[in-house]
XYZ file of C-alpha atoms in Angstrom:
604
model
C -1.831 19.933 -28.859
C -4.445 19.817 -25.873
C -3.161 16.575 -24.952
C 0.023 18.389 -24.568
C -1.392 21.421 -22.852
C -3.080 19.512 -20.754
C -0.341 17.407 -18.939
C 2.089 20.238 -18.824
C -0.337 22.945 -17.191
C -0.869 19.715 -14.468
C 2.615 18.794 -13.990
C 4.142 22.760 -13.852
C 1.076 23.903 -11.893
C 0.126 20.954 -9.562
C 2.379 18.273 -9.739
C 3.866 17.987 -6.125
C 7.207 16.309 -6.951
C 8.498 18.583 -9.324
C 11.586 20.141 -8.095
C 12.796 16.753 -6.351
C 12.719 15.090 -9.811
C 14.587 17.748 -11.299
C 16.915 17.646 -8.814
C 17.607 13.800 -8.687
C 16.939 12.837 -12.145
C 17.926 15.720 -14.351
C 15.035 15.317 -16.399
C 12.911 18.892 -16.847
C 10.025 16.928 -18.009
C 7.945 20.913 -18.803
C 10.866 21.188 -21.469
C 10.669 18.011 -23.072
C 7.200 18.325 -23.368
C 7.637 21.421 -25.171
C 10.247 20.035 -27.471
C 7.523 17.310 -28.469
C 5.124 20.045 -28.918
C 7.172 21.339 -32.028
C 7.339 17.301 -32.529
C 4.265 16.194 -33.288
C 3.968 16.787 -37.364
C 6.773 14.404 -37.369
C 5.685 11.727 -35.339
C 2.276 8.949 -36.330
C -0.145 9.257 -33.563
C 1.834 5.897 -31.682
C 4.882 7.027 -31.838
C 3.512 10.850 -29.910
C 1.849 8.267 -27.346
C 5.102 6.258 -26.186
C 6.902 9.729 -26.304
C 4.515 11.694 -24.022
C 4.171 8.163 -21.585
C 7.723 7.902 -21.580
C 8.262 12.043 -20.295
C 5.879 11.291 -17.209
C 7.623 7.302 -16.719
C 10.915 9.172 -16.478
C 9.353 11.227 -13.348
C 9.866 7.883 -11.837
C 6.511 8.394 -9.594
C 4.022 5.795 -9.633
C 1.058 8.257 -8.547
C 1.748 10.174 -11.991
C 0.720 8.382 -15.192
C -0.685 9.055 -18.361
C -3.538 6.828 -18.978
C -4.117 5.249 -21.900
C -8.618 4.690 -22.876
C -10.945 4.303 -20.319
C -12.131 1.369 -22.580
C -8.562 -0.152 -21.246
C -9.290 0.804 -17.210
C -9.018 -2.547 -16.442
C -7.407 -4.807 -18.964
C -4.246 -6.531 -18.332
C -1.675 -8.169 -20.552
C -1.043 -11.519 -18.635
C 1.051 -14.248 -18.787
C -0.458 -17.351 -17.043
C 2.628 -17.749 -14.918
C 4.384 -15.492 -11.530
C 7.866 -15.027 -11.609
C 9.595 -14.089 -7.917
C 13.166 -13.803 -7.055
C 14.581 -14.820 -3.749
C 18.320 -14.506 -2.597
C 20.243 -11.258 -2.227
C 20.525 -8.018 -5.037
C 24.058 -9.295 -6.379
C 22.912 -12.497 -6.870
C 19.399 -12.679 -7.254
C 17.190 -16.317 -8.629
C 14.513 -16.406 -10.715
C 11.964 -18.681 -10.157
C 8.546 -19.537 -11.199
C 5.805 -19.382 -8.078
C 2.428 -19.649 -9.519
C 1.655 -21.769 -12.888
C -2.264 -21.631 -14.927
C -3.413 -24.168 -16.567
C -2.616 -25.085 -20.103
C 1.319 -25.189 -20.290
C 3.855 -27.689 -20.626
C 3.705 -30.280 -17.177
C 7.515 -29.400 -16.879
C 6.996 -25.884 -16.700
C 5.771 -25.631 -13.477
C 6.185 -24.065 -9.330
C 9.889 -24.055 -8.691
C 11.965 -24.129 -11.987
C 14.394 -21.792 -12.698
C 14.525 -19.094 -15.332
C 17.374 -18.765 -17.080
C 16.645 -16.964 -20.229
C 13.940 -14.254 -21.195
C 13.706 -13.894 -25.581
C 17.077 -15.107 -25.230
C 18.423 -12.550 -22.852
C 19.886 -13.601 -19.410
C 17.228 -13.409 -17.353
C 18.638 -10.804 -14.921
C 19.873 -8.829 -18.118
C 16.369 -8.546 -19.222
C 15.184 -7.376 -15.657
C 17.399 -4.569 -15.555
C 16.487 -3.574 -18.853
C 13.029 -3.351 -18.516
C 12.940 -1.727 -15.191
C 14.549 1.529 -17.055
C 10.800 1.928 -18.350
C 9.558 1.536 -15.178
C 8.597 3.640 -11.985
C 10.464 3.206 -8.918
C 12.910 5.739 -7.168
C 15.838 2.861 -5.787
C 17.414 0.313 -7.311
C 15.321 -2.463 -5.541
C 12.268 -1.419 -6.312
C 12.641 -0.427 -9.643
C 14.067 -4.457 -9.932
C 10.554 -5.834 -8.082
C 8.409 -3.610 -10.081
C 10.248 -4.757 -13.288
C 9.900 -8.606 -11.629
C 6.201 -8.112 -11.374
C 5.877 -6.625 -15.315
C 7.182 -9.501 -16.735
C 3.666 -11.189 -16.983
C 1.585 -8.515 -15.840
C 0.926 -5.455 -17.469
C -1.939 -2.707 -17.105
C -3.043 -2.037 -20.453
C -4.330 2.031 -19.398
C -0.800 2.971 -17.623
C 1.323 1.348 -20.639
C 1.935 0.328 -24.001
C 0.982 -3.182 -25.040
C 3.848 -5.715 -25.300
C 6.355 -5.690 -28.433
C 5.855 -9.389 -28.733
C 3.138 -11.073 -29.288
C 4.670 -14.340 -27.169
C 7.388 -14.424 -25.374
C 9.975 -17.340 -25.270
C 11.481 -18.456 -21.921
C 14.191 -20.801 -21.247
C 14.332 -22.284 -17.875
C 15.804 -25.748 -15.791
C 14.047 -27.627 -13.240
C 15.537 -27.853 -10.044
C 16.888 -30.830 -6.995
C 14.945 -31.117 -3.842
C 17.881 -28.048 -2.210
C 17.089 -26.090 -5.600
C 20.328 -26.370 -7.524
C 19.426 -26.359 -11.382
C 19.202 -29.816 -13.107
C 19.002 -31.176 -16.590
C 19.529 -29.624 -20.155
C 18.078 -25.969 -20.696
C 14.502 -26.119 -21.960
C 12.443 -23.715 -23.970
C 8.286 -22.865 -23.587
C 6.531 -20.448 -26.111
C 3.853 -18.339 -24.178
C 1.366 -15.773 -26.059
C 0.453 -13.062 -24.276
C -3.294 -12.598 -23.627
C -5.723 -9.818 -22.308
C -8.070 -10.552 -18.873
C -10.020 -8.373 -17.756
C -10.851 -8.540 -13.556
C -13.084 -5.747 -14.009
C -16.010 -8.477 -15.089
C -16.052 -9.344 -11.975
C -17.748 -6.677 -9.655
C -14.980 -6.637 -6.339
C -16.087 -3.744 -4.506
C -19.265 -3.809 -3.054
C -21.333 -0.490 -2.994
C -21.077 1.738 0.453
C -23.301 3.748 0.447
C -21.431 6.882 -0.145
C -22.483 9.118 -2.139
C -22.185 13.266 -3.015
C -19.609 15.470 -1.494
C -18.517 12.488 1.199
C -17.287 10.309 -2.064
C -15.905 13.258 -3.222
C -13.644 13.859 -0.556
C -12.540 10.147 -0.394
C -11.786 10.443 -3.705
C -9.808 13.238 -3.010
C -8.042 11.660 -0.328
C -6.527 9.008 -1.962
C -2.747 7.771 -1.772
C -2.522 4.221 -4.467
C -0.678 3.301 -7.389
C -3.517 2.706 -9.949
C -1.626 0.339 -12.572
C -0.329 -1.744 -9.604
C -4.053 -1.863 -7.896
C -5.137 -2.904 -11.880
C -2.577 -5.564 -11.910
C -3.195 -6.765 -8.241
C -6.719 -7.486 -9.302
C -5.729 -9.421 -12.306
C -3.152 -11.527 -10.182
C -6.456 -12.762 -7.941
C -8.427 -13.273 -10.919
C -5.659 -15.513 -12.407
C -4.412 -17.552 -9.135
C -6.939 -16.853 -6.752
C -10.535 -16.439 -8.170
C -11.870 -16.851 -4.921
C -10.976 -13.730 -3.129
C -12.725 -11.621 -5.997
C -15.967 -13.787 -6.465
C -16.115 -13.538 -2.427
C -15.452 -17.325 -1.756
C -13.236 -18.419 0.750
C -12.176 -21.877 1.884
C -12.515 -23.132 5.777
C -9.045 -23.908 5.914
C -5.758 -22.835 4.187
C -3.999 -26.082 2.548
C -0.583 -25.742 4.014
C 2.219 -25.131 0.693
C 5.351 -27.537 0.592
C 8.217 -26.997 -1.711
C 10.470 -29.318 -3.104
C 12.737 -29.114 -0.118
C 9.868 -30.696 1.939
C 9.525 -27.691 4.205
C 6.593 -26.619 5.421
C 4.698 -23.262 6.179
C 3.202 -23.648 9.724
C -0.543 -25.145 9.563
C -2.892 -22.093 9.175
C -6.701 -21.351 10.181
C -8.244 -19.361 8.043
C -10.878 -16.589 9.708
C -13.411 -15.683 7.334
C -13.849 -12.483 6.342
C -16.664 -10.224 4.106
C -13.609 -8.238 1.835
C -11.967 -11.395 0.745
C -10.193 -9.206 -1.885
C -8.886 -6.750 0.517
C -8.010 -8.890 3.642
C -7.029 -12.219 4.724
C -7.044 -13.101 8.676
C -5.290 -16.506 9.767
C -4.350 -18.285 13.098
C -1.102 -19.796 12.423
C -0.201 -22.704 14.939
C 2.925 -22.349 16.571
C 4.793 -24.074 19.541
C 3.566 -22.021 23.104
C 0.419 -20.761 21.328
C -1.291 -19.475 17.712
C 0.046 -16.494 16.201
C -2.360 -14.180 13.999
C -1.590 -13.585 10.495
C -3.409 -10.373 9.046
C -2.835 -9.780 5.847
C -4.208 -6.661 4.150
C -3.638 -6.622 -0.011
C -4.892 -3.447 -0.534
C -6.881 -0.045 1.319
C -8.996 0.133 -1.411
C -12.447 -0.381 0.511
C -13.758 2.512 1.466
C -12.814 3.440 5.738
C -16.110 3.096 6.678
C -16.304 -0.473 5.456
C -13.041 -1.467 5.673
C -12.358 -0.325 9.417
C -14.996 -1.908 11.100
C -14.084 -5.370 9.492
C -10.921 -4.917 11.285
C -12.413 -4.447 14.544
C -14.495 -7.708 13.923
C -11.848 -9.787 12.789
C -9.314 -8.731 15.900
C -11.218 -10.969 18.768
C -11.245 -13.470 16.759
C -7.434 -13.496 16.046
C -4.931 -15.054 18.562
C -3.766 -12.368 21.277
C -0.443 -14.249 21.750
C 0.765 -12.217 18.371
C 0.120 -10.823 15.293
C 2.299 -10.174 12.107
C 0.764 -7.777 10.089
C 1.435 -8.343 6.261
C 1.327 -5.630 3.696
C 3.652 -6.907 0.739
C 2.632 -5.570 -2.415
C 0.053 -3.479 -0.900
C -0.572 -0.375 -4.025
C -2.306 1.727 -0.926
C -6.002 3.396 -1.642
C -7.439 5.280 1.009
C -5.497 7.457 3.305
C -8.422 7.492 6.112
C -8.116 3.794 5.882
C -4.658 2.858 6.272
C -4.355 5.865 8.923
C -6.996 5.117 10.942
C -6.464 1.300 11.333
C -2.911 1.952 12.908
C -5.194 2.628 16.633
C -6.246 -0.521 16.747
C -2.781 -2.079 16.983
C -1.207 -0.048 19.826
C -1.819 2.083 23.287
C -0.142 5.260 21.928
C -1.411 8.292 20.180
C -1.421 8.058 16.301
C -0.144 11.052 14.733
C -0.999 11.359 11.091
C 1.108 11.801 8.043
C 1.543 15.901 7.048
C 0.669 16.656 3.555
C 1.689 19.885 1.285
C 0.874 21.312 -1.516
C 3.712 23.170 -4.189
C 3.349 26.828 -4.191
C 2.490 27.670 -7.522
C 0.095 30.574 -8.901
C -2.299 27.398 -10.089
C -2.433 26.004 -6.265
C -3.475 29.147 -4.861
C -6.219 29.861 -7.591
C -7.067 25.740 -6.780
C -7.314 26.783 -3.085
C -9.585 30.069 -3.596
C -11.885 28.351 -5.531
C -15.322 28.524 -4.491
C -16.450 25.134 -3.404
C -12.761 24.126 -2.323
C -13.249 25.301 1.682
C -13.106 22.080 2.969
C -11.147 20.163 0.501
C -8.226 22.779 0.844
C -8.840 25.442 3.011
C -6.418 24.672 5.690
C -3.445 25.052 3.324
C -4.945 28.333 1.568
C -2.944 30.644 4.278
C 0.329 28.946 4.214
C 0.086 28.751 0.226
C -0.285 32.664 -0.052
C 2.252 32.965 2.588
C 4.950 30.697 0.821
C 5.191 33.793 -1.906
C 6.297 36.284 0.415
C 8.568 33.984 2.338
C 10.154 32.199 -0.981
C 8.415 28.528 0.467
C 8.256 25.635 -2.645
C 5.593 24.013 -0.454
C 2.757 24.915 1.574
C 2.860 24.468 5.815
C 2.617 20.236 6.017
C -0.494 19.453 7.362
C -2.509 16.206 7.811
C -5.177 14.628 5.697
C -6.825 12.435 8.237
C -7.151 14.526 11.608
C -6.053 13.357 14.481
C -9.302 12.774 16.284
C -10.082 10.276 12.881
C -7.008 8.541 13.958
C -7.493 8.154 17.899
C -11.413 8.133 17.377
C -11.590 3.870 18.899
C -8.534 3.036 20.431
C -5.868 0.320 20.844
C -8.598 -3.256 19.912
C -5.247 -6.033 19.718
C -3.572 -6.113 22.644
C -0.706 -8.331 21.928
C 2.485 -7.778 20.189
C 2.536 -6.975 16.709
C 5.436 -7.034 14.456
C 5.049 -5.303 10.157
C 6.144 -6.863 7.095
C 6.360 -4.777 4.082
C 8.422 -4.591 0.313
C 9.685 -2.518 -2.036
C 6.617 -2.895 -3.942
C 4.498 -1.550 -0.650
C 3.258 1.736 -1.873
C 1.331 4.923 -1.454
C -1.115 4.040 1.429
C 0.663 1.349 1.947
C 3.760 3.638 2.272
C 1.803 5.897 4.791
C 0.811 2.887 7.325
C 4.229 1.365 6.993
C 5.356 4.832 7.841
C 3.055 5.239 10.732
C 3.309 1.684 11.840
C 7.229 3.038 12.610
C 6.830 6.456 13.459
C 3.957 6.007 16.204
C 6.214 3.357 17.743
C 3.777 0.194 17.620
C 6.625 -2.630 16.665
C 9.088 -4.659 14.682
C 8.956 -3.757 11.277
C 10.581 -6.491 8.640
C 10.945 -4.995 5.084
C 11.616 -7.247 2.416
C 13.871 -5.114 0.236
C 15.887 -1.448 0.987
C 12.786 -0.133 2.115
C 9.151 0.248 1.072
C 7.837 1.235 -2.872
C 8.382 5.142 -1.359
C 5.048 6.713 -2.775
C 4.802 9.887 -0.902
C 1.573 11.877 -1.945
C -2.202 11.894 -2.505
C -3.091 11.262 -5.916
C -6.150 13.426 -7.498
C -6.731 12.473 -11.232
C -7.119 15.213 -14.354
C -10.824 14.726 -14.561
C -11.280 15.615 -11.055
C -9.057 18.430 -11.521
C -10.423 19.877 -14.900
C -14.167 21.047 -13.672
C -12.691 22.944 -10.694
C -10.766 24.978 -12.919
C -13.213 25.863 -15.566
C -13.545 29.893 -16.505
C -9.989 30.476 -14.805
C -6.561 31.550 -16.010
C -5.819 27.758 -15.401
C -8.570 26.306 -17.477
C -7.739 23.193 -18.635
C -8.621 21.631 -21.542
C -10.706 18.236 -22.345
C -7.869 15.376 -22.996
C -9.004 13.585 -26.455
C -10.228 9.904 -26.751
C -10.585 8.877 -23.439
C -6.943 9.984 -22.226
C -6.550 10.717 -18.781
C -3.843 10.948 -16.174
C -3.203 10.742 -12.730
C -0.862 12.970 -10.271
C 0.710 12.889 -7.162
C -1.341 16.021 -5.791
C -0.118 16.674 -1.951
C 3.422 15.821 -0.917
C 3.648 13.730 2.441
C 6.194 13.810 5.076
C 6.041 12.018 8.250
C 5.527 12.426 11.641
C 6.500 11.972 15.186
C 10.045 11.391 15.465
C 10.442 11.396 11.508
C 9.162 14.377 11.242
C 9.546 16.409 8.111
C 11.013 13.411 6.252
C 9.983 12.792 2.994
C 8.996 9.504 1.902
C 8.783 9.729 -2.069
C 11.466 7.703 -3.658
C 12.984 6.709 -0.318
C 10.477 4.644 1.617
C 10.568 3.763 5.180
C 13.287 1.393 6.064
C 13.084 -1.756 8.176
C 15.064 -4.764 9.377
C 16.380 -5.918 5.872
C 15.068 -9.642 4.737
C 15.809 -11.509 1.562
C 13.143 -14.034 0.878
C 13.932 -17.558 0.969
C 13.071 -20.379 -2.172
C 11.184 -21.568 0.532
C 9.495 -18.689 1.040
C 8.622 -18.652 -2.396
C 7.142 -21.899 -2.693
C 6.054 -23.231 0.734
C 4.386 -20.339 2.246
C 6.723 -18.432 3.945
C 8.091 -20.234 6.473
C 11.872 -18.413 7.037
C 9.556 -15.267 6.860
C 7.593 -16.308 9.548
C 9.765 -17.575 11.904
C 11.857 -14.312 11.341
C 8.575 -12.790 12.390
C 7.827 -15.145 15.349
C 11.419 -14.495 16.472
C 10.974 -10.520 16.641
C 7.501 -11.434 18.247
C 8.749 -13.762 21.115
C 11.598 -10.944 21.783
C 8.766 -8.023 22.788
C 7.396 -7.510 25.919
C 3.531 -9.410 26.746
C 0.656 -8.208 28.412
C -3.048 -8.230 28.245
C -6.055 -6.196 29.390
C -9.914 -7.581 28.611
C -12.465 -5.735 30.204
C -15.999 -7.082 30.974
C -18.602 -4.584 31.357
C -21.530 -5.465 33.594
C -24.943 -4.759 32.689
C -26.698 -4.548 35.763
C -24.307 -2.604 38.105
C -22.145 0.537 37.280
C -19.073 -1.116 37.354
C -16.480 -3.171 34.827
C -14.089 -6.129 35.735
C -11.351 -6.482 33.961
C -8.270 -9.098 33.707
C -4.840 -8.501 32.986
C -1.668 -9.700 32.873
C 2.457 -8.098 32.871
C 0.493 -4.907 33.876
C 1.539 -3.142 37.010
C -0.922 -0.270 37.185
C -4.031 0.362 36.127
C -5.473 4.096 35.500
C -9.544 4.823 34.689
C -10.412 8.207 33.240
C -14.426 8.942 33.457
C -15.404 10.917 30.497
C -11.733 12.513 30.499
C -11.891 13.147 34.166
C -9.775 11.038 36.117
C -10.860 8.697 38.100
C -8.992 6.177 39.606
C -5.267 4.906 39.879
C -5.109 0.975 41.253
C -1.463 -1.020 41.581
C -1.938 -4.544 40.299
C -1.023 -8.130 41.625
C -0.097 -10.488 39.435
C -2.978 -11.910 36.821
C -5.953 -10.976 40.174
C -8.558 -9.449 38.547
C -9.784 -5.800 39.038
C -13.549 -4.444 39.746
C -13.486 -0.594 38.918
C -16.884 1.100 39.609
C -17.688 4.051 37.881
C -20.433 6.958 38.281
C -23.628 7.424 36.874
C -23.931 9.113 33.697
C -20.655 7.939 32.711
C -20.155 7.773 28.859
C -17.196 6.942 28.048
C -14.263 5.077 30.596
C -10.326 4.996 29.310
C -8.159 2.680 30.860
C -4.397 2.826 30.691
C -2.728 -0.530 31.503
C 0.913 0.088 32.323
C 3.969 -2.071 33.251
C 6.240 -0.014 35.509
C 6.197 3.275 33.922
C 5.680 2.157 30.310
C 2.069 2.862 28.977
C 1.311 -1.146 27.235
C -2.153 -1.277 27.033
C -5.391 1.023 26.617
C -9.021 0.440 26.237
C -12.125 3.019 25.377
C -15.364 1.319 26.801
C -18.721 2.699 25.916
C -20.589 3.047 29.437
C -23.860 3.554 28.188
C -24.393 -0.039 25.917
């Protein structure tokens, strides 16, 4: 009975989604949990477990699950193979991407699967994506995709079978099916990527981890599972090892993903930087797998890997990115553009719990901007709070524009949470193409607290809640966010941000992207170029700096202004400054379009 308590004081008192997914689902999951309260003498202790997962699964929200152990926080059942599908929704392939050792040699990178226990293999997609999260169609399909050999043991029940039985064909060079259907018998087995210590410590400790906890926007299972696809096919970015060079993937077909350089980085787990050659000059490949390193880490990698990418372009790659933290995905978006970031707005449902939350002593700073607007939203009949953001926007304007060239976004339907809120900002501030593999992005629009976070805060209150038995816990989606700037007030849970529609390619699939990446290096060539690189003397008060497709050049002294200079073509500029100068801004615009900006620090 706590365990029931427990989740349905959280999800009628804090749970930010509630009256969308009554409205689009028709589920009342407060009801059904206390129909299985008068339940539980009927049901064994297993059969109460899939029922309660199964009422917070239906909320289709990846930020809210009911966790299974601790003991389980980060075991995976895994299957030593990938499966990926390529083509469009109506007439989607199967195919096997990724094969570990110890299977049959036929069963390998490119066949086809057919059959799943038996069951057409699309049949058994759409049948298992009805227990998973997802709020479209197309995600629900890619997170079902992903399930089929990767499973977090916390945020779900075991598999029914023990091994599973797949029937598949090999394939011709152009990847039409050949040969007689064949048949491979794979157990199922537990890893566990938490033996291997990922995240390095930061450093950051007391009421600063606190509030990044706090401040958190991921899918947990999905981060669990991303983990345990790097342990399986890519040891090395976990164990921090990382090759000089990228071997270049070819498929069957015999085409090839364009040669790639691979630029070392410290979070090998978290980021991978490339210089892919291209006719007319390298284009920089920066792809980020998760936000889960904390801002003050993962930020200033950034900033050291950008010089050392190619300024000629940059594709930015965030496909099956679960999100992490907010500060870090929101404050990385300056680096890729002149303009202003504004920040996603966050709000909290008005509900008598939220306002005792919010007058809590202690809770100032986590939620004291919202505290007026929460007491005001019962007078004015408001479900939500006034939308506000989580990173401010000094955080997200606090270095400025570091890449100067153009930069185009690639993102899925399996992009969520933070990963939602950068693909979000990535469109709303403006900064470029974005390519979306999919209807639109995973659409995980909230920050996520956890019940054992929650439960202390509320101790001797109306609201108490009480200790969850045998390790249980659960996770929520805690704020609602909304975007910004020209979006703004749009929600983004279970629709997504949209982008130029792409189907992936077989190629894609098993050569490294190459139709991706020339889609990319299309939308690249058609933006506008120009540059701005300023060298700072350090003898005389003065910087030089070199530029190109800029027409005008404008220096602000510590927010003062200071000078306005018209440009000739690719002739170099001194700009002198006073003394005492701390800070100097330049804009770098072509005609009346602002292109490129740059904060210099006077005094190093």
């Amino acid at each position: 009975m706590k365990l029931i308590d427990g989740v349905e004081r959280v999800i009628e008192g804090v749970f930010a989604h509630l009256p969308l997914k009554r409205a689009r689902y028709g589920v009342d999951p407060v009801q059904r949990l206390r129909i299985l309260r008068t339940q539980v003498d009927q049901l064994s202790s297993y059969e109460f477990h899939i029922e309660l997962a199964d009422v917070v699964t239906r909320l289709r929200d990846a930020h809210t699950r009911y966790a299974g152990p601790t003991s389980l926080s980060t075991k995976v059942a895994a299957l030593p193979f990938l499966v990926e599908v390529f083509g469009p929704p109506e007439a989607p392939t199967y195919v096997v991407t990724r094969v570990g050792a110890g299977l049959d040699a036929s069963f390998k990178p490119g066949v086809v699967l057919e059959f799943w226990n038996g069951v057409p293999i699309d049949k058994a997609v759409r049948r298992h994506a009805d227990e998973e999260v997802g709020g479209r169609p197309d995600s629900q399909r890619a997170w079902s995709v992903l399930s089929l050999t990767l499973r977090s043991l916390q945020y779900g029940p075991p598999p029914d079978e023990y091994w599973v039985v797949i029937g598949y064909r090999s394939t011709a060079a152009n990847g039409t099916p050949t040969g007689s259907l064949r048949e491979i018998k794979v157990p199922w087995r537990v890893i566990d990527p938490g033996e291997i210590d990922e995240m390095q410590s930061s450093g950051t400790t007391g009421k600063a981890a606190m509030r990044l906890r706090h401040t958190r926007a991921v899918d947990p299972a999905a981060a669990i599972t991303r983990r345990a696809k790097m342990l399986l096919f890519a040891p090395g970015a976990l164990t921090g090892e990382q090759a000089d060079a990228q071997p270049t993937p070819r498929s069957p077909s015999r085409r090839k993903a364009p040669t790639a350089k691979v630029i070392e980085t410290e979070l090998t787990g978290t980021l991978k930087a490339e210089s892919l050659a291209r006719p007319g000059g390298a284009i920089g490949y920066l792809r980020i797998y998760g936000f889960d390193v904390p801002p003050e880490d993962f930020v200033p990698e950034l900033q050291r890997l950008i010089p050392l990418l190619p300024d000629n372009g940059l594709i930015i790659d965030v496909r099956g990115n679960p999100g992490g933290y907010i500060l870090a995905a929101e404050s990385a978006l300056q680096l890729f553009t002149p303009k202003p970031i504004q920040p996603t707005r966050f709000s909290l449902l008005s509900t008598a719990f939220t306002r005792a939350l919010a007058a809590r002593p202690g809770m100032e700073g986590e939620l004291g901007p919202w505290k007026e607007s929460l007491e005001a939203a019962v007078r004015n009949g408001e479900l939500y709070s006034q939308p506000l953001p989580i990173t401010s926007f000094a955080e997200c304007n606090s270095i400025g524009q570091q890449y100067g060239g153009p930069v185009v976004l690639v993102a899925d339907s399996t992009t969520y949470s933070s990963g939602d809120l950068f693909s979000a900002g990535f469109v709303d501030n403006g900064i470029g193409p974005f390519v979306c593999v999919g209807a639109a992005t995973g659409a995980g629009g909230a920050n996520v607290w956890d019940y054992e976070d929650l439960r202390p805060l509320m101790a001797g209150t109306d609201f108490e809640l009480p200790t969850l038995p045998d390790g249980i816990g659960m996770s929520f989606a805690f704020r609602r966010a909304t975007r910004s700037g020209p979006s703004e007030g749009l929600p983004i849970e279970d629709v997504g941000i949209g982008g130029t529609p792409y189907a992936m390619t077989r190629d894609d699939l098993l050569a490294g992207n190459p139709d991706l990446l020339d889609h990319c290096f299309e939308l690249l060539r058609q933006q506008r170029r120009s540059s701005l690189v300023v060298d700072a003397s350090k003898t005389a008060q003065e910087i030089t700096v070199r530029h190109a497709g800029l027409t005008r050049l404008d220096a602000l002294f510590d927010g003062h202004p200071g000078s306005s200079l018209r440009l000739r073509a690719q002739t170099p500029v001194v700009v002198p400054y006073p003394a005492g100068t701390r800070v100097i801004e330049l804009f770098g615009f072509g005609d009346e379009q602002l292109l490129q900006k740059r904060r210099v620090d006077a005094r190093r």
